[in-house]
Amino acid sequence: MDSLKLSSFKLECCLFLVLIGVASAQLSPNFYSSSCPNALSTIQSAVQAAVNNESRMGASLLRLHFHDCFVNGCDGSVLLDDTANFTGEKTAIPNNGSLRGFDVIDNIKSQVENICAGVVSCADILAVAARDSVVALGGQNWTVQLGRRDSTTANRSLANANLPAPTLNLDQLISLFSNLGFTTQELVALSGAHTIGQARCTTFRSRIYNETNINSTFATSLQGNCPSNGGDNNISPLDTTTPTSFDNAYFTNLLNLKGLLHSDQELFSSNGTGSTNSTVSNYSSNSTAFFNDFSNAMLKMGNMSVLTGTNGEIRTNCRSVNSASLSSIDTKIIDLITSLFDI
Ligand code: HEM
Ligand SMILES: *[C@@H]1O[C@H](CO)[C@@H](O)[C@H](O)[C@H]1NC(C)=O
Ligand SMILES: *[C@@H]1O[C@H](CO)[C@@H](O)[C@H](O)[C@H]1NC(C)=O
Ligand SMILES: *[C@@H]1O[C@H](CO)[C@@H](O)[C@H](O)[C@H]1NC(C)=O
Ligand SMILES: *[C@@H]1O[C@H](CO)[C@@H](O)[C@H](O)[C@H]1NC(C)=O
Ligand SMILES: *[C@@H]1O[C@H](CO)[C@@H](O)[C@H](O)[C@H]1NC(C)=O
Ligand SMILES: *[C@@H]1O[C@H](CO)[C@@H](O)[C@H](O)[C@H]1NC(C)=O
Ligand SMILES: *[C@@H]1O[C@H](CO)[C@@H](O)[C@H](O)[C@H]1NC(C)=O
Ligand SMILES: *[C@@H]1O[C@H](CO)[C@@H](O)[C@H](O)[C@H]1NC(C)=O
Ligand SMILES: *[C@@H]1O[C@H](CO)[C@@H](O)[C@H](O)[C@H]1NC(C)=O
Ligand SMILES: *[C@@H]1O[C@H](CO)[C@@H](O)[C@H](O)[C@H]1NC(C)=O
Ligand SMILES: *[C@@H]1O[C@H](CO)[C@@H](O)[C@H](O)[C@H]1NC(C)=O
Ligand SMILES: *[C@@H]1O[C@H](CO)[C@@H](O)[C@H](O)[C@H]1NC(C)=O
């Protein structure tokens, strides 16, 4: 090869690598349109079936995506079981005994593996399943960004640190979300996820027995299923008005002092600064404002520290990292070649 051809080859090669970099650094809505065109419809049907069987599953799948993203980004880490190398996030305090939907994700993953093996990440399945759950329960649709890859590790102590506890006050909620890049308005919009799903007695007991900014009829009615001692795992809806409908009733409940969790009522409370009152009132009277802000905040949440390009891997089984049958350089080369087809 003469030197001119060689340098031209080097240039093309270099441009090529730059293109790959650009194409893989960011998520895109059509990431699977050629590599797995039926991925999204397969996920949607499976989510619809799971929600038809048990409407709460929509809430559980939405929460899984949230608990994935807030801990080291949306990388499927929440799905990993414990190994000799790390303790998974499933037994972190906010997750242990309350996070659910793992079997549904396993089922979706195996259906997607059957149509396109090794292509669709567990992290992307969580993002799509969260959106499809919201839509299945009457919420507004949004276009999910795709191309996340899966982590090869998990971090329980980070899950304990980054996931908000129901005991937090408004200023603590604002600062936790702010540390992860969210505005106070986005905190309020995302909290609207509590328009669906259930919480265990242990997470709201002190509120219904001890707090004063709660409707007393509401508090008394909850005490029936949440005794002051025992019954820790008895559940009540986060939105008593319309528990299986993704609407803005959560915010109206807050105006009526009928938030279930302490952290919910903090968004509209005489304690703290009251700085989120007007956003709660707005969302309560304008569901379009809530839906738009929620969709945008979900897109932002789904974008948190994603692994792209040749970082991470596409897990075969969402519960465990792939076994190292190929050397890591071989898998990097395969990933590089695979990524060429996604441009
Ligand atoms: C703002 C701070 C938040 C706090 C303090 C909080 C806390 C909680 C707690 C304590 C529960 C009940 C868990 C149990 O029973 O042990 C819960 C449930 C739930 N959370 Fe949150 N959460 C917050 C934000 C969010 C966000 C941002 C989302 C999603 C975007 C979300 C989605 C859900 C859903 C859907 C459920 C019901 C899950 C089910 O029924 O399986 N939460 N949350
Ligand atoms: C349907 O939901 C119930 C809980 O309500 C669960 O026990 C069962 O496994 C679910 N069935 C399917 C096929 O998902
Ligand atoms: C633990 O990590 C080592 C080194 O990365 C790896 O070879 C081994 O397979 C891992 N063990 C498990 C159980 O994942
Ligand atoms: C998780 O919950 C189980 C069952 O309630 C309990 O036995 C276990 O000790 C908990 N694990 C942690 C790490 O708290
Ligand atoms: C939601 O929007 C996406 C396009 O972004 C579409 O593929 C999907 O089918 C929509 N879901 C529903 C239930 O309409
Ligand atoms: C896990 O998260 C903690 C923060 O809670 C951090 O100090 C630690 O370095 C992380 N561990 C790993 C292995 O990344
Ligand atoms: C209510 O507050 C009192 C005093 O702080 C405390 O002793 C009690 O355990 C609390 N009750 C509940 C159900 O949390
Ligand atoms: C306000 O906060 C204080 C201290 O946290 C608490 O004792 C009081 O009950 C709260 N008042 C209301 C109305 O929530
Ligand atoms: C508390 O809720 C009950 C039942 O929903 C309602 O009838 C009552 O007016 C509410 N009380 C206050 C003070 O708003
Ligand atoms: C927010 O609403 C609560 C409950 O109605 C009220 O006590 C508080 O004064 C309001 N704060 C502001 C700043 O408007
Ligand atoms: C409701 O919110 C939407 C979206 O922000 C806005 O365009 C509309 O004007 C609001 N409607 C009212 C009645 O304020
Ligand atoms: C309500 O929220 C929407 C969306 O964030 C915003 O455009 C609008 O200005 C808000 N309206 C009021 C009255 O705060
Ligand atoms: C997602 O992250 C990329 C790269 O950091 C950024 O360009 C894009 O604007 C982000 N999108 C959202 C919705 O936050």
XYZ file of C-alpha atoms and ligand atoms in Angstrom:
554
model
C 0.000 0.000 0.000
C 1.511 3.372 -0.947
C 1.703 6.108 1.627
C -1.105 8.173 0.107
C -3.523 5.243 0.241
C -2.335 4.404 3.743
C -2.962 7.907 5.069
C -6.340 8.015 3.350
C -7.160 4.687 4.968
C -6.107 6.063 8.348
C -8.278 9.135 7.804
C -11.320 7.064 6.862
C -10.705 4.776 9.760
C -10.474 7.738 12.055
C -13.646 9.374 10.694
C -15.339 6.029 11.045
C -14.426 5.766 14.718
C -15.595 9.327 15.320
C -18.922 8.436 13.676
C -19.261 5.369 15.884
C -18.511 7.512 18.911
C -21.155 10.065 17.977
C -23.711 7.387 17.114
C -23.271 5.453 20.316
C -22.713 8.175 22.930
C -26.333 9.269 22.930
C -29.613 7.447 23.152
C -32.067 7.463 20.261
C -35.715 6.426 19.828
C -34.931 4.095 16.854
C -31.986 2.282 18.358
C -33.578 -1.135 17.749
C -35.461 -0.345 14.552
C -33.142 -2.485 12.442
C -31.562 -4.769 15.060
C -34.851 -5.783 16.710
C -37.864 -4.129 15.032
C -40.408 -5.981 17.196
C -38.737 -5.297 20.526
C -41.047 -2.457 21.563
C -44.291 -4.136 20.545
C -43.195 -7.309 22.358
C -42.517 -5.354 25.555
C -45.778 -3.444 25.262
C -47.901 -6.606 24.869
C -46.203 -8.237 27.828
C -46.686 -5.150 30.024
C -50.344 -4.927 28.981
C -50.854 -8.607 29.862
C -49.159 -8.161 33.245
C -51.254 -5.070 34.038
C -54.457 -6.814 32.882
C -53.637 -9.643 35.280
C -52.790 -7.312 38.164
C -53.211 -3.563 37.779
C -50.681 -2.809 40.546
C -47.953 -4.274 38.343
C -47.970 -1.042 36.314
C -46.908 0.861 39.426
C -44.318 -1.738 40.339
C -42.687 -1.571 36.903
C -42.614 2.239 36.975
C -40.913 2.155 40.374
C -38.314 -0.378 39.162
C -37.117 2.062 36.488
C -36.924 4.882 39.063
C -34.940 2.741 41.503
C -32.639 1.674 38.673
C -31.907 5.196 37.431
C -31.314 6.862 40.806
C -28.539 4.382 41.651
C -25.570 4.761 39.310
C -27.815 5.601 36.378
C -30.258 3.586 34.272
C -28.094 0.503 33.831
C -30.262 -2.401 34.989
C -28.238 -2.651 38.206
C -31.420 -2.957 40.292
C -32.173 -6.305 38.633
C -28.925 -8.041 39.620
C -29.018 -10.758 42.252
C -26.249 -10.931 44.867
C -22.973 -12.547 43.768
C -19.654 -13.376 45.374
C -18.322 -10.094 43.954
C -21.018 -7.684 45.106
C -24.204 -7.424 47.128
C -27.092 -6.413 44.894
C -29.510 -3.525 45.429
C -32.583 -5.677 46.028
C -31.999 -5.794 49.780
C -31.259 -2.077 50.187
C -33.685 -0.566 52.718
C -35.977 1.180 50.179
C -36.134 -2.004 48.052
C -36.173 -4.931 50.460
C -39.646 -6.471 50.715
C -41.260 -3.797 48.541
C -39.677 -3.744 45.096
C -41.578 -6.060 42.775
C -42.014 -6.966 39.117
C -38.780 -8.936 38.711
C -40.623 -11.987 37.322
C -42.429 -9.814 34.771
C -39.088 -8.351 33.624
C -37.617 -11.877 33.360
C -40.593 -12.923 31.248
C -40.247 -9.885 28.965
C -36.516 -10.450 28.651
C -36.943 -14.077 27.610
C -39.568 -13.115 25.007
C -37.234 -10.458 23.609
C -34.242 -12.841 23.659
C -36.333 -15.318 21.659
C -36.812 -12.823 18.832
C -33.365 -11.126 18.948
C -30.784 -12.765 21.162
C -28.293 -10.519 22.928
C -29.594 -7.260 21.445
C -31.986 -5.512 23.849
C -30.630 -4.422 27.237
C -32.383 -4.947 30.544
C -31.995 -1.213 31.265
C -33.940 -0.367 28.072
C -36.621 -2.950 28.916
C -37.131 -1.161 32.257
C -37.443 2.237 30.547
C -39.958 0.979 27.973
C -41.933 -1.045 30.544
C -42.226 2.051 32.769
C -43.653 4.096 29.901
C -45.988 1.308 28.759
C -47.230 0.920 32.352
C -48.121 4.597 32.622
C -49.951 4.451 29.289
C -51.738 1.190 30.229
C -53.156 2.946 33.322
C -54.364 6.016 31.425
C -51.330 8.287 31.478
C -49.763 10.216 28.618
C -47.424 8.480 26.200
C -43.876 9.671 25.493
C -41.126 8.549 23.158
C -38.570 6.483 25.063
C -34.910 7.032 24.263
C -33.045 3.745 23.708
C -29.540 2.315 23.564
C -28.739 1.935 27.252
C -26.443 -0.945 28.138
C -26.344 -3.022 31.299
C -23.980 -2.720 34.233
C -21.742 -5.527 35.391
C -22.062 -4.504 39.023
C -24.478 -3.122 41.608
C -24.086 -1.031 44.769
C -26.387 -1.556 47.724
C -24.964 1.254 49.834
C -25.538 3.712 46.986
C -29.157 2.510 46.789
C -29.503 3.280 50.496
C -27.980 6.713 49.975
C -29.720 7.843 46.764
C -33.255 6.504 47.074
C -35.514 8.874 49.013
C -37.046 7.716 52.301
C -40.684 8.531 53.129
C -39.521 10.266 56.311
C -37.767 13.060 54.392
C -38.873 16.668 54.790
C -39.309 19.036 51.868
C -35.838 20.561 52.099
C -34.275 17.089 52.220
C -36.292 15.949 49.191
C -35.321 19.069 47.270
C -31.654 18.567 48.057
C -31.628 14.827 47.257
C -33.225 15.469 43.843
C -31.071 18.525 43.240
C -27.902 16.493 43.882
C -29.029 14.167 41.104
C -29.744 17.044 38.712
C -33.488 17.613 39.182
C -35.276 20.894 39.802
C -37.838 21.299 42.563
C -40.607 21.353 39.944
C -39.310 18.048 38.545
C -39.355 16.590 42.079
C -43.045 17.483 42.308
C -43.846 16.151 38.831
C -42.020 12.852 39.433
C -43.694 12.429 42.823
C -46.950 12.331 40.856
C -45.987 8.702 40.104
C -47.638 8.062 43.469
C -50.971 8.450 41.670
C -50.690 4.655 41.271
C -49.450 1.802 43.443
C -49.380 0.800 47.069
C -47.262 1.336 50.152
C -46.692 -0.826 53.215
C -47.976 0.201 56.644
C -44.414 0.519 57.934
C -43.809 3.425 55.516
C -46.777 5.559 56.682
C -47.592 4.396 60.231
C -46.092 7.349 62.052
C -47.922 9.742 59.732
C -51.394 8.301 60.376
C -50.930 8.114 64.161
C -48.821 11.169 64.911
C -49.059 13.871 62.293
C -51.458 16.778 62.358
C -51.451 17.864 58.703
C -53.644 14.910 57.761
C -57.424 14.675 57.315
C -58.532 12.918 60.502
C -61.219 10.809 58.800
C -58.580 9.650 56.326
C -56.095 8.875 59.119
C -58.648 6.894 61.102
C -59.718 4.862 58.077
C -56.100 3.909 57.359
C -55.520 2.809 60.941
C -57.933 -0.087 60.399
C -55.442 -1.828 58.134
C -52.299 -0.423 59.755
C -52.257 -1.051 63.504
C -49.840 0.895 65.695
C -48.014 -2.381 66.288
C -47.709 -5.208 63.741
C -49.095 -5.469 60.225
C -45.956 -3.854 58.797
C -46.552 -5.344 55.359
C -50.259 -4.481 55.074
C -50.693 -2.267 52.045
C -52.762 0.826 51.234
C -53.012 2.805 48.000
C -50.786 5.854 47.596
C -53.720 7.552 45.855
C -56.885 6.458 47.666
C -59.148 8.268 45.201
C -58.152 6.483 41.948
C -55.430 3.942 42.839
C -55.145 2.252 39.440
C -55.550 5.275 37.228
C -52.615 7.427 36.158
C -54.234 10.832 36.665
C -53.615 13.986 38.707
C -55.736 12.963 41.730
C -52.527 12.534 43.787
C -52.148 16.323 43.807
C -55.776 16.961 44.731
C -55.304 14.547 47.633
C -52.378 16.651 48.848
C -54.542 19.802 48.805
C -57.031 17.860 50.975
C -54.304 16.682 53.385
C -54.761 13.132 52.145
C -51.204 12.339 51.115
C -50.309 8.848 52.333
C -46.587 9.264 52.959
C -45.023 11.977 55.062
C -42.851 12.818 52.010
C -45.976 13.183 49.827
C -47.686 15.669 52.148
C -44.419 17.629 52.501
C -45.040 18.897 48.955
C -48.084 20.766 50.265
C -47.606 21.515 53.894
C -47.416 24.276 56.409
C -44.066 22.879 57.442
C -41.005 23.665 55.367
C -40.983 26.572 52.996
C -44.220 25.877 51.164
C -42.231 26.521 47.980
C -43.925 23.629 46.150
C -47.513 24.595 47.040
C -48.155 26.404 43.780
C -46.886 23.536 41.635
C -49.113 21.077 43.509
C -52.122 23.404 43.009
C -51.262 23.799 39.346
C -51.031 20.040 38.688
C -54.200 19.463 40.688
C -56.182 21.793 38.469
C -54.385 21.127 35.179
C -53.675 17.500 34.290
C -52.092 18.552 30.986
C -49.463 20.501 32.892
C -48.776 17.461 35.083
C -48.650 15.011 32.160
C -46.283 17.200 30.145
C -43.953 17.859 33.047
C -44.053 14.205 34.117
C -43.162 12.964 30.610
C -40.266 15.402 30.336
C -38.978 14.521 33.790
C -39.188 10.810 32.944
C -37.096 11.427 29.827
C -34.555 13.225 31.970
C -34.599 10.459 34.577
C -34.188 7.833 31.854
C -31.074 9.652 30.684
C -29.197 9.449 33.986
C -25.596 8.170 33.607
C -26.441 5.735 30.853
C -23.878 3.246 29.548
C -23.598 3.429 25.756
C -21.326 2.346 22.921
C -19.001 -0.371 24.182
C -19.476 0.366 27.897
C -21.284 -2.248 29.945
C -22.885 -5.203 28.192
C -26.199 -6.588 26.956
C -27.078 -9.069 29.677
C -28.570 -12.376 28.582
C -30.288 -12.818 31.934
C -31.306 -9.616 33.709
C -30.478 -11.128 37.105
C -26.799 -11.826 36.426
C -23.820 -10.480 34.518
C -22.794 -12.437 31.438
C -20.226 -15.128 32.107
C -16.843 -14.272 30.621
C -16.668 -16.985 27.960
C -14.972 -14.628 25.522
C -12.071 -12.413 26.462
C -13.185 -8.887 27.111
C -11.288 -7.637 24.040
C -13.208 -10.107 21.852
C -16.535 -8.885 23.209
C -15.445 -5.272 22.700
C -14.705 -6.065 19.028
C -18.061 -7.814 18.637
C -19.808 -4.854 20.275
C -17.952 -2.478 17.950
C -19.059 -4.461 14.878
C -22.621 -4.696 16.234
C -22.704 -0.967 16.853
C -21.883 -0.335 13.166
C -25.304 -1.689 12.239
C -27.023 0.731 14.610
C -25.752 3.850 12.853
C -40.031 11.895 46.018
C -39.515 10.953 46.751
C -40.092 9.569 46.859
C -40.256 8.868 48.000
C -39.872 9.327 49.402
C -40.866 7.621 47.650
C -41.177 6.621 48.551
C -41.950 5.530 48.271
C -42.374 4.558 49.238
C -41.997 4.557 50.715
C -43.163 3.662 48.611
C -43.814 2.443 49.221
C -42.766 1.368 49.367
C -43.075 0.304 50.399
O -44.209 -0.158 50.465
O -42.150 -0.039 51.117
C -43.226 4.050 47.219
C -43.948 3.399 46.253
C -43.956 3.768 44.934
N -43.171 4.744 44.346
Fe -42.155 6.172 45.317
N -41.061 7.582 46.302
C -40.592 8.745 45.773
C -40.567 9.074 44.434
C -41.008 8.250 43.421
C -40.753 8.464 42.017
C -39.912 9.598 41.456
C -41.368 7.457 41.349
C -41.415 7.167 39.877
C -41.156 8.054 38.938
C -42.030 6.631 42.341
C -42.829 5.568 42.075
C -43.445 4.780 43.023
C -44.484 3.826 42.724
C -45.138 3.623 41.363
C -44.799 3.169 43.918
C -45.802 2.021 44.121
C -45.105 0.719 43.762
C -45.970 -0.519 43.882
O -47.166 -0.451 44.154
O -45.385 -1.616 43.686
N -41.751 7.123 43.584
N -42.467 5.187 47.038
C -51.245 -12.594 38.141
O -51.221 -11.839 39.345
C -51.163 -12.614 40.518
C -51.230 -11.648 41.706
O -52.385 -10.883 41.608
C -49.895 -13.427 40.545
O -49.853 -14.234 41.691
C -49.798 -14.277 39.302
O -48.543 -14.897 39.257
C -49.986 -13.432 38.056
N -50.060 -14.283 36.899
C -49.360 -14.051 35.800
C -49.526 -14.999 34.683
O -48.596 -13.111 35.716
C -16.258 -12.061 40.016
O -15.359 -11.256 39.294
C -14.337 -11.984 38.619
C -13.334 -10.994 38.039
O -14.011 -9.998 37.316
C -14.981 -12.883 37.575
O -13.997 -13.634 36.912
C -15.978 -13.819 38.255
O -16.646 -14.584 37.283
C -16.971 -13.021 39.076
N -17.799 -13.921 39.862
C -19.124 -13.900 39.796
C -19.847 -14.866 40.662
O -19.740 -13.113 39.089
C -34.657 -8.162 53.861
O -35.924 -8.633 54.254
C -35.902 -9.975 54.729
C -37.336 -10.437 54.928
O -38.091 -9.469 55.567
C -35.092 -10.021 56.006
O -35.037 -11.330 56.495
C -33.669 -9.536 55.681
O -32.920 -9.459 56.867
C -33.699 -8.170 55.026
N -32.362 -7.848 54.548
C -31.761 -6.707 54.847
C -30.409 -6.531 54.308
O -32.289 -5.843 55.518
C -46.358 5.389 22.551
O -45.561 6.071 21.621
C -44.658 5.248 20.897
C -43.868 6.120 19.949
O -43.071 6.962 20.629
C -45.392 4.168 20.135
O -44.455 3.299 19.534
C -46.280 3.394 21.076
O -47.037 2.454 20.365
C -47.192 4.343 21.838
N -47.972 3.578 22.792
C -49.281 3.545 22.721
C -49.972 2.665 23.699
O -49.906 4.182 21.919
C -20.937 2.360 46.289
O -21.511 3.571 46.691
C -20.838 4.188 47.761
C -21.649 5.419 48.142
O -22.734 5.055 48.910
C -19.437 4.553 47.352
O -18.772 5.132 48.462
C -18.711 3.308 46.895
O -17.459 3.656 46.383
C -19.513 2.582 45.818
N -18.877 1.310 45.552
C -18.521 0.946 44.337
C -17.883 -0.393 44.200
O -18.690 1.662 43.370
C -45.852 8.673 67.787
O -44.947 9.554 68.451
C -44.575 9.114 69.748
C -43.758 10.218 70.398
O -42.738 10.632 69.506
C -43.822 7.801 69.631
O -43.457 7.324 70.884
C -44.715 6.776 68.957
O -43.988 5.587 68.706
C -45.231 7.307 67.637
N -46.231 6.375 67.120
C -46.137 5.822 65.927
C -47.214 4.847 65.550
O -45.226 6.058 65.163
C -44.218 20.369 61.685
O -42.944 19.809 61.979
C -42.741 19.575 63.343
C -41.305 19.122 63.530
O -40.886 18.329 62.478
C -43.762 18.562 63.849
O -43.586 18.333 65.222
C -45.155 19.079 63.583
O -46.100 18.100 63.924
C -45.335 19.457 62.116
N -46.614 20.094 61.918
C -47.435 19.752 60.958
C -48.712 20.524 60.866
O -47.179 18.860 60.156
C -61.863 14.758 55.605
O -62.280 13.761 54.694
C -63.652 13.421 54.869
C -63.939 12.175 54.069
O -63.374 12.237 52.792
C -64.500 14.618 54.493
O -65.866 14.309 54.614
C -64.143 15.771 55.400
O -64.808 16.929 55.003
C -62.628 16.024 55.391
N -62.307 16.947 56.502
C -61.748 18.100 56.304
C -61.456 18.909 57.513
O -61.439 18.507 55.179
C -48.683 25.935 51.606
O -49.908 25.281 51.924
C -50.074 24.985 53.323
C -51.303 24.144 53.513
O -52.436 24.798 53.033
C -50.135 26.307 54.077
O -50.245 26.025 55.460
C -48.849 27.087 53.806
O -48.918 28.346 54.415
C -48.628 27.277 52.320
N -47.353 27.928 52.119
C -47.169 28.861 51.223
C -45.809 29.457 51.122
O -48.055 29.249 50.497
C -52.530 23.828 31.566
O -51.172 23.545 31.309
C -50.868 23.599 29.947
C -49.448 23.059 29.781
O -48.541 23.754 30.546
C -51.030 25.019 29.467
O -50.704 25.102 28.096
C -52.453 25.447 29.683
O -52.586 26.805 29.358
C -52.855 25.239 31.125
N -54.279 25.451 31.252
C -54.798 26.312 32.117
C -56.272 26.373 32.158
O -54.080 26.992 32.835
C -48.505 25.132 35.427
O -47.486 24.270 34.962
C -47.177 24.464 33.598
C -46.192 23.401 33.206
O -45.033 23.443 33.999
C -46.641 25.870 33.392
O -46.406 26.060 32.026
C -47.637 26.872 33.882
O -47.075 28.139 33.824
C -48.051 26.571 35.316
N -49.135 27.459 35.679
C -49.159 28.087 36.840
C -50.349 28.928 37.072
O -48.234 27.992 37.650
C -29.661 13.231 27.543
O -28.252 13.295 27.636
C -27.641 13.769 26.435
C -26.141 13.621 26.569
O -25.706 13.964 27.823
C -28.097 15.186 26.188
O -27.533 15.673 25.014
C -29.606 15.213 26.084
O -30.066 16.532 25.947
C -30.241 14.593 27.311
N -31.677 14.503 27.130
C -32.548 14.759 28.130
C -33.985 14.622 27.800
O -32.187 15.097 29.234
